[in-house]
Coordinates of C-alpha atoms and ligand atoms in Angstrom, one line a residue:
X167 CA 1.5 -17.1 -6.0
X168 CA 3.2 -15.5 -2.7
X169 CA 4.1 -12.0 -2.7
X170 CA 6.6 -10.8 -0.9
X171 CA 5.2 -6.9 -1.3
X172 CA 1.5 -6.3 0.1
X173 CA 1.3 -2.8 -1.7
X174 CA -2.0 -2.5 -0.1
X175 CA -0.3 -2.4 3.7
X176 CA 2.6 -0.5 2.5
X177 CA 1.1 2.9 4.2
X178 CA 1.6 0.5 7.5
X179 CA 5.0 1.3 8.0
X180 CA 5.3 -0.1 11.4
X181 CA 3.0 -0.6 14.5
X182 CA 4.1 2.3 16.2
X183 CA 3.0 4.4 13.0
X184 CA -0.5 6.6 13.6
X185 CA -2.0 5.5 10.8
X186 CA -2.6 1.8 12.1
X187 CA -5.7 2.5 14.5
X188 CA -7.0 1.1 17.3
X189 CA -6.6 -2.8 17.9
X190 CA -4.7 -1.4 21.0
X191 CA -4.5 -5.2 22.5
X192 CA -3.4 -7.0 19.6
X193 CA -0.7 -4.2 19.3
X194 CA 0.4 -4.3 22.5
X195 CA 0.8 -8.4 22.4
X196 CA 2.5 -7.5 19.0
X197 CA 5.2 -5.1 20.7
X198 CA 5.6 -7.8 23.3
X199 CA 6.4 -10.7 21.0
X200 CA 8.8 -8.0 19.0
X201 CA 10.8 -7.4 22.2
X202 CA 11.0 -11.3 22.9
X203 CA 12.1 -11.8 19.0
X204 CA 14.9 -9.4 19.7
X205 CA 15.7 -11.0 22.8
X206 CA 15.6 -14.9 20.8
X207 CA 13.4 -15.8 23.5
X208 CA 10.9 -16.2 20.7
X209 CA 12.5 -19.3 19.0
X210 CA 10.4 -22.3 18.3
X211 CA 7.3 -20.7 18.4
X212 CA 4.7 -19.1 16.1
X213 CA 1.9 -16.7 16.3
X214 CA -1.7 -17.3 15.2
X215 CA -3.5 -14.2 14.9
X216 CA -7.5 -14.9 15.0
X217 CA -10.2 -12.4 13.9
X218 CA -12.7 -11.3 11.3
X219 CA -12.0 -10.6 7.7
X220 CA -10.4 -7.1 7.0
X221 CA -9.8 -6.8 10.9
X222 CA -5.7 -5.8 10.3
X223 CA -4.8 -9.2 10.6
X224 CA -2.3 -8.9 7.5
X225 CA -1.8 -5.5 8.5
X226 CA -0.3 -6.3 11.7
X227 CA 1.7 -9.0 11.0
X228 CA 2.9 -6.4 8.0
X229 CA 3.8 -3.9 10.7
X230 CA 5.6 -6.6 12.8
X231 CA 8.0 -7.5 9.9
X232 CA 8.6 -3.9 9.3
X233 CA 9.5 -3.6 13.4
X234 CA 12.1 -6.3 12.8
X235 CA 14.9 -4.7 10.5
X236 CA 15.2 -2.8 7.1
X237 CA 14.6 -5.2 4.0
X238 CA 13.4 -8.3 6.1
X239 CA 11.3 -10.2 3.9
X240 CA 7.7 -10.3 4.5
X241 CA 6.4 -13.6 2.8
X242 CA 2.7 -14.0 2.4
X243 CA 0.8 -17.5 1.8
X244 CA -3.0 -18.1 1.7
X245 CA -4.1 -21.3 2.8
X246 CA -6.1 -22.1 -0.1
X247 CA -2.8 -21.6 -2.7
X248 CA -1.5 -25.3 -1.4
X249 CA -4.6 -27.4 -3.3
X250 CA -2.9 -25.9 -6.1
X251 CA -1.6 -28.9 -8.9
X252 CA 1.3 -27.9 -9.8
X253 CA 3.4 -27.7 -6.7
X254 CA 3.2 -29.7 -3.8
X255 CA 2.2 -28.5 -0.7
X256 CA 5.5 -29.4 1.2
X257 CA 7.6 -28.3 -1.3
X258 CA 5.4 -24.6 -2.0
X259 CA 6.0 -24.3 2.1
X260 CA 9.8 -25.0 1.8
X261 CA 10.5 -22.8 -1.4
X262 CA 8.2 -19.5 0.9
X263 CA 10.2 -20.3 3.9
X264 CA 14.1 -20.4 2.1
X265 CA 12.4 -16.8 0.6
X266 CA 11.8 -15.7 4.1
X267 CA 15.4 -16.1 5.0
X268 CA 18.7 -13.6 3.9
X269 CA 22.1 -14.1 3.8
X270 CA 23.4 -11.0 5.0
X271 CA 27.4 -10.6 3.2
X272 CA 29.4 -8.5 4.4
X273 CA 32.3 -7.8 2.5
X274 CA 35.7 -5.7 2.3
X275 CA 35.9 -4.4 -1.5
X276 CA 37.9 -2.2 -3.2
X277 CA 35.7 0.5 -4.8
X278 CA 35.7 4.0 -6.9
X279 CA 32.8 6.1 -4.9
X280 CA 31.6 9.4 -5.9
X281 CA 29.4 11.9 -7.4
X282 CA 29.7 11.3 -10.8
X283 CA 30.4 14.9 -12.5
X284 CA 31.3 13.7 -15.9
X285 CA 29.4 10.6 -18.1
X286 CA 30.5 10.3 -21.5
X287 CA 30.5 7.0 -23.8
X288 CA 33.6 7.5 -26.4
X289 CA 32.9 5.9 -29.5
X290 CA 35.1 3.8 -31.7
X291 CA 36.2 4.3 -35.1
X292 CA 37.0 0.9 -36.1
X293 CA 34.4 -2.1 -35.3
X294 CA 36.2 -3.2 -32.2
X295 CA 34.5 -2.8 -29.0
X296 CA 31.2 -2.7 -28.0
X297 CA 28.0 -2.4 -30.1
X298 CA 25.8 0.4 -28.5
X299 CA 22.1 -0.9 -28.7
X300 CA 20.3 0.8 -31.0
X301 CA 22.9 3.4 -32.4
X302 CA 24.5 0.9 -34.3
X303 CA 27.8 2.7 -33.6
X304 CA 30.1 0.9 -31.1
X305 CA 32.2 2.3 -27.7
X306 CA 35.7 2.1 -27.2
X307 CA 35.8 3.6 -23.5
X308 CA 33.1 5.1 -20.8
X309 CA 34.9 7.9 -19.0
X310 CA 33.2 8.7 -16.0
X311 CA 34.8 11.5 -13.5
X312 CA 33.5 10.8 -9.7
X313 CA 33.5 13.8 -6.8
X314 CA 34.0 12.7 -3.5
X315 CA 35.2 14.9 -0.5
X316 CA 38.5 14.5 -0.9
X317 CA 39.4 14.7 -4.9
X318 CA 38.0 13.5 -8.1
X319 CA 39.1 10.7 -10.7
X320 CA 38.7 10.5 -14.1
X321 CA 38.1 6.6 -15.1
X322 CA 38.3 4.9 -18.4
X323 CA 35.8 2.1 -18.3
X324 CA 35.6 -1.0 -20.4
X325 CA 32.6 -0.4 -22.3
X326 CA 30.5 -3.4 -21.2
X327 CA 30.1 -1.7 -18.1
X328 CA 28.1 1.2 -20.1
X329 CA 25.0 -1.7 -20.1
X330 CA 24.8 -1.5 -16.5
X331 CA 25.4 2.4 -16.4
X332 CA 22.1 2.4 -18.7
X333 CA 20.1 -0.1 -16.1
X334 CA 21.3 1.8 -13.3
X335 CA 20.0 4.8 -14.8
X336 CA 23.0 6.6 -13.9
X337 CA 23.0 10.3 -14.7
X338 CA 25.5 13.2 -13.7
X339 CA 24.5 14.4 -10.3
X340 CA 24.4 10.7 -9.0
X341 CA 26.1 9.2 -6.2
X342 CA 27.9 5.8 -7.6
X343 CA 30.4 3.1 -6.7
X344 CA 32.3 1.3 -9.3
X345 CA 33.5 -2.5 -7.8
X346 CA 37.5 -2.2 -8.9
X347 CA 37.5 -5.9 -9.2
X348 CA 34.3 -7.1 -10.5
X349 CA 33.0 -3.6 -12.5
X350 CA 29.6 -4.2 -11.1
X351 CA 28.2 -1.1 -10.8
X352 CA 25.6 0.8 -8.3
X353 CA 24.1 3.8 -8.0
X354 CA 23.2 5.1 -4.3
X355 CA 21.1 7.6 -4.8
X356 CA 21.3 11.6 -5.8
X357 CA 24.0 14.0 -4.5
X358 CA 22.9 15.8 -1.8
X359 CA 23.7 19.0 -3.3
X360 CA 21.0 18.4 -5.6
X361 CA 18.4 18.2 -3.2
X362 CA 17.1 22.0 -3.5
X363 CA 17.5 21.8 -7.1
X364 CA 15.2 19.0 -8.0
X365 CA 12.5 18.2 -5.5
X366 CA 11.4 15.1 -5.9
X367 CA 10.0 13.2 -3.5
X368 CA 10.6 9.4 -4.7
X369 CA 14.3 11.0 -4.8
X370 CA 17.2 9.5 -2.0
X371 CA 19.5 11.8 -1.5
X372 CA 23.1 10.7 0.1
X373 CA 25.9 12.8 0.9
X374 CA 29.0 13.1 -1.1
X375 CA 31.2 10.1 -0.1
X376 CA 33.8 11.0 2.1
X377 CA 37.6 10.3 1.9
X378 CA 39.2 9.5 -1.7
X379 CA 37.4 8.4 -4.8
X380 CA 39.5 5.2 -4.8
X381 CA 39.0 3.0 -1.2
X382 CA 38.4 -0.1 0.4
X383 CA 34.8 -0.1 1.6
X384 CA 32.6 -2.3 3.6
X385 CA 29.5 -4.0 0.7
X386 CA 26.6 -5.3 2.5
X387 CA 24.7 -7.4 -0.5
X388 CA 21.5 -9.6 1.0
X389 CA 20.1 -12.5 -1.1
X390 CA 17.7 -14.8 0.1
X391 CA 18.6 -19.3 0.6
X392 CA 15.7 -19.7 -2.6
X393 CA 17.5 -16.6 -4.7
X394 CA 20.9 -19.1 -4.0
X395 CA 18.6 -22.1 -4.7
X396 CA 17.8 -20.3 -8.3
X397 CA 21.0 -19.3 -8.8
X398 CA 22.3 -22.9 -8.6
X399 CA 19.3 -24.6 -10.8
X400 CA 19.9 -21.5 -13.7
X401 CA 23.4 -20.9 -13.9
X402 CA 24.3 -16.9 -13.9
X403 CA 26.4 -15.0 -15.9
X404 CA 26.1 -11.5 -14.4
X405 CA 29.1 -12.0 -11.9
X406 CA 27.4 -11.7 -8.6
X407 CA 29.4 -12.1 -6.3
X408 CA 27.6 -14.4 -4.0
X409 CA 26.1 -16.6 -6.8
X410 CA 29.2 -16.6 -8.4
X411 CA 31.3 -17.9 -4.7
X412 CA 28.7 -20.7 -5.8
X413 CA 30.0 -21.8 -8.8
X414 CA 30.9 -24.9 -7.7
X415 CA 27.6 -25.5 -7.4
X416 CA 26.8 -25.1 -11.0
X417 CA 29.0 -27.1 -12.2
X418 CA 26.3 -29.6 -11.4
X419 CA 23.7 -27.9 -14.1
X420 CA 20.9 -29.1 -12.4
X421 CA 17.1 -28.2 -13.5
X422 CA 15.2 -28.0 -10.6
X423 CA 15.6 -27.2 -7.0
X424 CA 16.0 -30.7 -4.8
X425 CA 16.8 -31.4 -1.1
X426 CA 20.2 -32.4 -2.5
X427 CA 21.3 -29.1 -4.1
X428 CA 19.4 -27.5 -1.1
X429 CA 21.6 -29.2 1.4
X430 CA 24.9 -28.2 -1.4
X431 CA 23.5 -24.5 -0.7
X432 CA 23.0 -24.7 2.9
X433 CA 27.2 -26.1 3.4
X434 CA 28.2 -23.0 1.6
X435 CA 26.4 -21.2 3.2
X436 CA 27.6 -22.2 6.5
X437 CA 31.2 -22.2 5.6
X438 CA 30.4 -18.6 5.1
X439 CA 28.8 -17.8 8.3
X440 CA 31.9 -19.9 10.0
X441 CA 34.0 -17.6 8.2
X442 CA 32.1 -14.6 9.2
X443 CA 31.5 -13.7 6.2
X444 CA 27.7 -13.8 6.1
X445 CA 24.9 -13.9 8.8
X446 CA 21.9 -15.3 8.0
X447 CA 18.7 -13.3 8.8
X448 CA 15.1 -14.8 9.6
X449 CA 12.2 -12.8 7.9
X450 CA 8.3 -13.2 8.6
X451 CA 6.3 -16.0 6.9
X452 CA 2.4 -15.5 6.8
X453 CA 0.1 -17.5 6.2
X454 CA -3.7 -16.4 5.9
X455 CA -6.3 -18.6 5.7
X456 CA -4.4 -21.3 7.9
X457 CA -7.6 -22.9 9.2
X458 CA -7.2 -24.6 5.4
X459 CA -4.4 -26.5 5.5
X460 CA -4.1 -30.3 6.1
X461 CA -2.6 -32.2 8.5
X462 CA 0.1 -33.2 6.5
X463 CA 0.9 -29.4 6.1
X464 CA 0.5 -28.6 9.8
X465 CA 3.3 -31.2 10.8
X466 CA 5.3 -29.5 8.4
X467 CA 5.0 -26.3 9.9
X468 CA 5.7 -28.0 13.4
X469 CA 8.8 -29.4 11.8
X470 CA 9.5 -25.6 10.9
X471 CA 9.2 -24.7 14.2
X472 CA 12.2 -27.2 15.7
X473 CA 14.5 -25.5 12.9
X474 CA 17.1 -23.7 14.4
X475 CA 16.8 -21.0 11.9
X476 CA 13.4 -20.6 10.1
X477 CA 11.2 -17.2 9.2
X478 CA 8.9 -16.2 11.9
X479 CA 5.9 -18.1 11.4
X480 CA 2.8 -16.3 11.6
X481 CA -0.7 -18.1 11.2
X482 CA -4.2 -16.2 10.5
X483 CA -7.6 -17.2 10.3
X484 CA -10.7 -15.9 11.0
X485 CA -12.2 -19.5 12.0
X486 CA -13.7 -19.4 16.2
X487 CA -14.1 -22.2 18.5
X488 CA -13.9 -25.8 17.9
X489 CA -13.7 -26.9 14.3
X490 CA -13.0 -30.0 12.1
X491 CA -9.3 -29.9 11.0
X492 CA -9.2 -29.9 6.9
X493 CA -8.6 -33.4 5.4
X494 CA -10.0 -35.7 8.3
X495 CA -13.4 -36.9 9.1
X496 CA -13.8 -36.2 12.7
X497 CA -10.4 -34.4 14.2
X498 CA -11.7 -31.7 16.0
X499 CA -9.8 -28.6 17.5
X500 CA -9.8 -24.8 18.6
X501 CA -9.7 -23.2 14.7
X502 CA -9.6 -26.1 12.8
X503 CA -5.6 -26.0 13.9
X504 CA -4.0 -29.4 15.7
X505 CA -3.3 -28.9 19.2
X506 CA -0.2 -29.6 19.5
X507 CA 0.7 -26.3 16.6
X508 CA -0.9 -24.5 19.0
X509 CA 0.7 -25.5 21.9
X510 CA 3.9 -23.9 20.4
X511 CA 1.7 -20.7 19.1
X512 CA 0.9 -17.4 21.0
X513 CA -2.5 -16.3 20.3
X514 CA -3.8 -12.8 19.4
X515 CA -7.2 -11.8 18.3
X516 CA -7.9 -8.6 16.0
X517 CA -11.7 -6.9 17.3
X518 CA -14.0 -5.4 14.5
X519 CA -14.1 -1.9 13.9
X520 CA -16.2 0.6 15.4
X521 CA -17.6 3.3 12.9
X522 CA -15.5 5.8 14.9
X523 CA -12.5 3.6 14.0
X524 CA -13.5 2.7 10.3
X525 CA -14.1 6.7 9.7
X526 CA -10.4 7.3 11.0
X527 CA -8.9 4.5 8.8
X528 CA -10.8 5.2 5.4
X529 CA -10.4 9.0 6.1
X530 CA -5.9 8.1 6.9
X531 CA -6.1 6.0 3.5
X532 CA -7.8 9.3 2.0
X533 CA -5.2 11.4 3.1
X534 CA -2.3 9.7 1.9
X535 CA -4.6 9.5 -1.3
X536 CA -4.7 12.8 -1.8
X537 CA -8.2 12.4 -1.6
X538 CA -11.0 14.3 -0.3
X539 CA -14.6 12.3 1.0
X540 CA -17.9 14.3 1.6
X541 CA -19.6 13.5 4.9
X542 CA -22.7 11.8 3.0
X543 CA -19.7 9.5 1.2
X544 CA -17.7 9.1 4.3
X545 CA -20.9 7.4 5.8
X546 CA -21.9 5.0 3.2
X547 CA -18.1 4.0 3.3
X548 CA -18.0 3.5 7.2
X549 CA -21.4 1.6 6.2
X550 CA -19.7 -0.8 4.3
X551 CA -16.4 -1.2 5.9
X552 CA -19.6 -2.6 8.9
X553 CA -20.6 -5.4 7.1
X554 CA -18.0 -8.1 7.4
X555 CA -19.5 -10.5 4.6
X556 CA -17.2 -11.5 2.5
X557 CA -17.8 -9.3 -0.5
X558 CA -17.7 -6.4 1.9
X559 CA -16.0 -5.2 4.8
X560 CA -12.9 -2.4 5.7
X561 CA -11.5 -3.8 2.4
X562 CA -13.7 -3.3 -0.1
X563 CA -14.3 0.4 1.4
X564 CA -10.6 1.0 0.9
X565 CA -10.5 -0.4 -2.6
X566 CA -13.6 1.7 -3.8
X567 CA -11.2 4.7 -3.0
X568 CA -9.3 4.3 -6.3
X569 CA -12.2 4.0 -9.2
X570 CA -14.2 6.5 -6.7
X571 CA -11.2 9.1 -7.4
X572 CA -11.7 8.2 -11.0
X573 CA -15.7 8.8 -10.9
X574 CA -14.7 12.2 -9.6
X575 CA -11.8 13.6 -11.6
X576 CA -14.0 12.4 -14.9
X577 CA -16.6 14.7 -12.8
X578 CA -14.6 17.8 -12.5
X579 CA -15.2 17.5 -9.2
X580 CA -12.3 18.0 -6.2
X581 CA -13.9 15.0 -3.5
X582 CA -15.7 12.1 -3.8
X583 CA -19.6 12.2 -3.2
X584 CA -22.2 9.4 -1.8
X585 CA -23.2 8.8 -5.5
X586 CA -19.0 8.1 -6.9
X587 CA -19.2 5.4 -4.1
X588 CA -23.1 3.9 -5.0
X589 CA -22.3 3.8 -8.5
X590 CA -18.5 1.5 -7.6
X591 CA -20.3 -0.7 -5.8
X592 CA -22.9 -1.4 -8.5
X593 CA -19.9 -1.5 -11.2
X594 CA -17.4 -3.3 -9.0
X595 CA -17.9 -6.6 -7.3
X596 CA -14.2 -7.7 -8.2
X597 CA -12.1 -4.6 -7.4
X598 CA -8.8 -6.3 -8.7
X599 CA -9.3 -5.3 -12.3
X600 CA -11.9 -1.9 -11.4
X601 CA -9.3 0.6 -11.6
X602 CA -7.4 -0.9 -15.2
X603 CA -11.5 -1.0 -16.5
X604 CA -12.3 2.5 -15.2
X605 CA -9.2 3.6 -16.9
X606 CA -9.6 2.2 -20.6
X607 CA -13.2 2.7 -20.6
X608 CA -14.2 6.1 -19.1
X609 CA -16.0 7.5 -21.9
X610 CA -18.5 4.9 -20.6
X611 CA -19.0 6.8 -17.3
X612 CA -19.5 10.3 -18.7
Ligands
ADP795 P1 -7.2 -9.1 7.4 O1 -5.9 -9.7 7.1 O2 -7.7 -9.3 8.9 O3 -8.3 -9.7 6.5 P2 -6.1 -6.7 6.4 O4 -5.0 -6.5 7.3 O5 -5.9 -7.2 5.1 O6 -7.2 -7.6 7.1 O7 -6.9 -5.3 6.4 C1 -7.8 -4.9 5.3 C2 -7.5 -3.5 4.9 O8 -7.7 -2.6 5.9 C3 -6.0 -3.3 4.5 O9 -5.9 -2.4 3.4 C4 -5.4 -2.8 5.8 O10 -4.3 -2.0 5.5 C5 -6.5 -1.9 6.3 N1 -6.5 -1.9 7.8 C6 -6.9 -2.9 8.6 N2 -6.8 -2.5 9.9 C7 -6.2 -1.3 9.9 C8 -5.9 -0.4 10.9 N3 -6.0 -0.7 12.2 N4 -5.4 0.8 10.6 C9 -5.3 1.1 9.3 N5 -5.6 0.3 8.3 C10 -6.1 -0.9 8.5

């Protein structure tokens, strides 16, 4: 299925990070293409981005998304996921491309913000009120106390708000906002004045909120057209806001996404953007493997192209030259991709490493491992990450870095040696499941 997180890239924070190396031409075509995006000179095209497996390909287009904004969606297909039965092509592309585009709300509310000092469920002494799950007692009130610069406020909170207190994982110390209108609840991050005292480095810390507890404050919430599309086939009951200014969608009850309830969406959504209410905001939709779609999927994407407002499409293959396009006897074209796609598509090619370049990249990965590679290790990796067979490649090397780390923690020892690597390779042909394996069966390995 498409992904919209590539945990494997997410090291790549953007192009202009140190730890994507080399591929100085591609990135500089990248960097160009970025500034024509954000100067919308950019619209109606695509990019097709040619060159060898494990050559950054992903990586790149990764980095580009990351370039473009906070939180833009980075949507990944493979060409070989359309021959799939159970969806249609047409309607797989059209699902990954309403993913790949956010509506952006932006809304006036009326919120309690502030470091939450106090958190105390009361309970009940009769059987009104809220079951707490579990304790078999029930709650009468939440009182929660908020800081913020200017004053605190003690609230007295319905207690069905306590559920999303407990999802949240709201603790004292935590900077909150309370909707005043809806009760929907969100947490922020940690109080900044906790920062010394817990270090933690998955931690956000924000500042104490400023002004009064009680204000009107500006709520920026981003859903994507498919999350409206969902919301509109399965009707919601958790009082978003945005799926709920749909409800007159839902009176409908349909059961599966069509073009109809699509179109229904897509009015809303433009009364909204009329309104100013909302902007919408194109992501990045990728596509690997494109040399295997069919014609009929190519047109599509051409018909993607003449949208107004559609993801930026980004083609990869690793096909060269002239080659039969997939589905017809004797169409022939540069990548297996019609000519007139590529008329509307930049081109940038990805080189293969050199073992200067693969010993930098596996020795970055190491590093923000925590991981440490003997020389004799380091060269049978750069070996590998050489061979661009399928089964091989930059890749694989980076993948044997997890059950290698494995091999030599059950060792004792503190880096990985030529041997940890040799014995992976024999062991592991499929890496996806070699780290889960290693883990429930390491008395095996001793
Ligand atoms: P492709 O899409 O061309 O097959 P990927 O982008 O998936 O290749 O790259 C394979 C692996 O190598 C990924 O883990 C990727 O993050 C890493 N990688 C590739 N190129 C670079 C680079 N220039 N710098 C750092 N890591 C890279």
């Amino acid at each position: 299925m498409a992904t919209t997180q590539v945990s494997i890239h997410h090291h790549i924070k953007n192009l202009k990070n140190e730890n994507f190396i080399g591929q100085e031409q591609a990135k500089q075509a990248t960097s160009i293409i970025l500034d024509l995006i954000k100067e919308k000179k950019f619209n109606n095209k695509g990019l097709l981005i040619q060159g060898q497996p494990s050559t950054g390909k992903t990586a790149l287009a990764y980095g580009m998304t990351k370039e473009l904004g906070a939180n833009i969606p980075f949507i990944k297909l493979v060409g070989s996921e359309f021959y799939s039965k159970e969806v249609k092509p047409t309607e797989l592309l059209m699902m990954n491309l309403r993913r790949g585009i956010i509506i952006r709300m932006k809304e006036l509310k009326e919120v309690y913000e502030g470091e939450v000092i106090e958190l105390q469920p009361e309970e009940s002494n009769n059987t009104v009120g809220q079951d707490i799950q579990g304790y078999g007692k029930s709650l009468s009130h939440v009182v929660i106390t908020l800081k913020a610069a200017k004053g605190t406020k003690t609230l007295r909170l319905d207690p069905t708000i306590y559920d999303s207190i407990v999802k949240e994982k709201i603790a004292i110390g935590d900077v909150i906002y309370i909707e005043a209108n809806t009760g929907i609840v969100k947490r922020c991050g940690r109080s900044d004045s906790f920062a010394t005292e817990f270090d933690l480095e998955l931690e956000e810390y924000v500042p104490l909120p400023k002004g009064e507890v009680y204000k009107k404050r500006e709520i920026i919430q981003d859903l994507t057209l498919h999350d409206l599309d969902m919301a509109n086939v399965k009707p919601s009951s958790n009082g978003n806001d945005i799926i709920s200014m749909m409800s007159n969608l839902q009176a409908n009850k349909k059961t599966e996404i069509t073009d109809k309830l699509r179109q229904e969406v897509d009015k809303v959504v433009h009364k909204y953007i009329s309104n100013n209410q909302a902007e919408l905001i194109p992501g990045v939709l990728f596509i690997d493997e494109a040399h295997m779609l069919n014609l009929e999927m190519f047109t599509y994407i051409n018909k993607i192209l003449e949208l107004d407002l559609a993801p930026l499409i980004i083609l990869a293959t690793n096909k060269q030259g002239l080659n039969t396009i997939n589905g017809t006897e004797d169409i022939v074209s540069p990548f297996g991709i019609p000519q007139d796609l590529l008329d509307r598509c930049l081109i940038i090619k990805t080189k293969p490493y050199n073992v200067k370049e693969l010993e930098s990249i596996i020795s970055k990965r190491a590093q923000s491992m925590n991981l440490k590679i003997n020389p004799s290790a380091m060269q049978k990796l750069c070996q590998i990450g050489d061979e661009s067979s399928k089964k091989r490649g930059l890749r694989y090397a980076l993948q044997l870095l997890s059950p290698c780390s494995i091999l030599m923690e059950i060792s004792g020892r503190d880096e990985i040696i030529r041997e940890d690597v040799e014995q992976c390779m024999d062991l592991f042909l499929d890496l996806d499941r070699s780290v889960e394996i290693l883990k429930t069966n390491t008395q095996g390995f001793l």
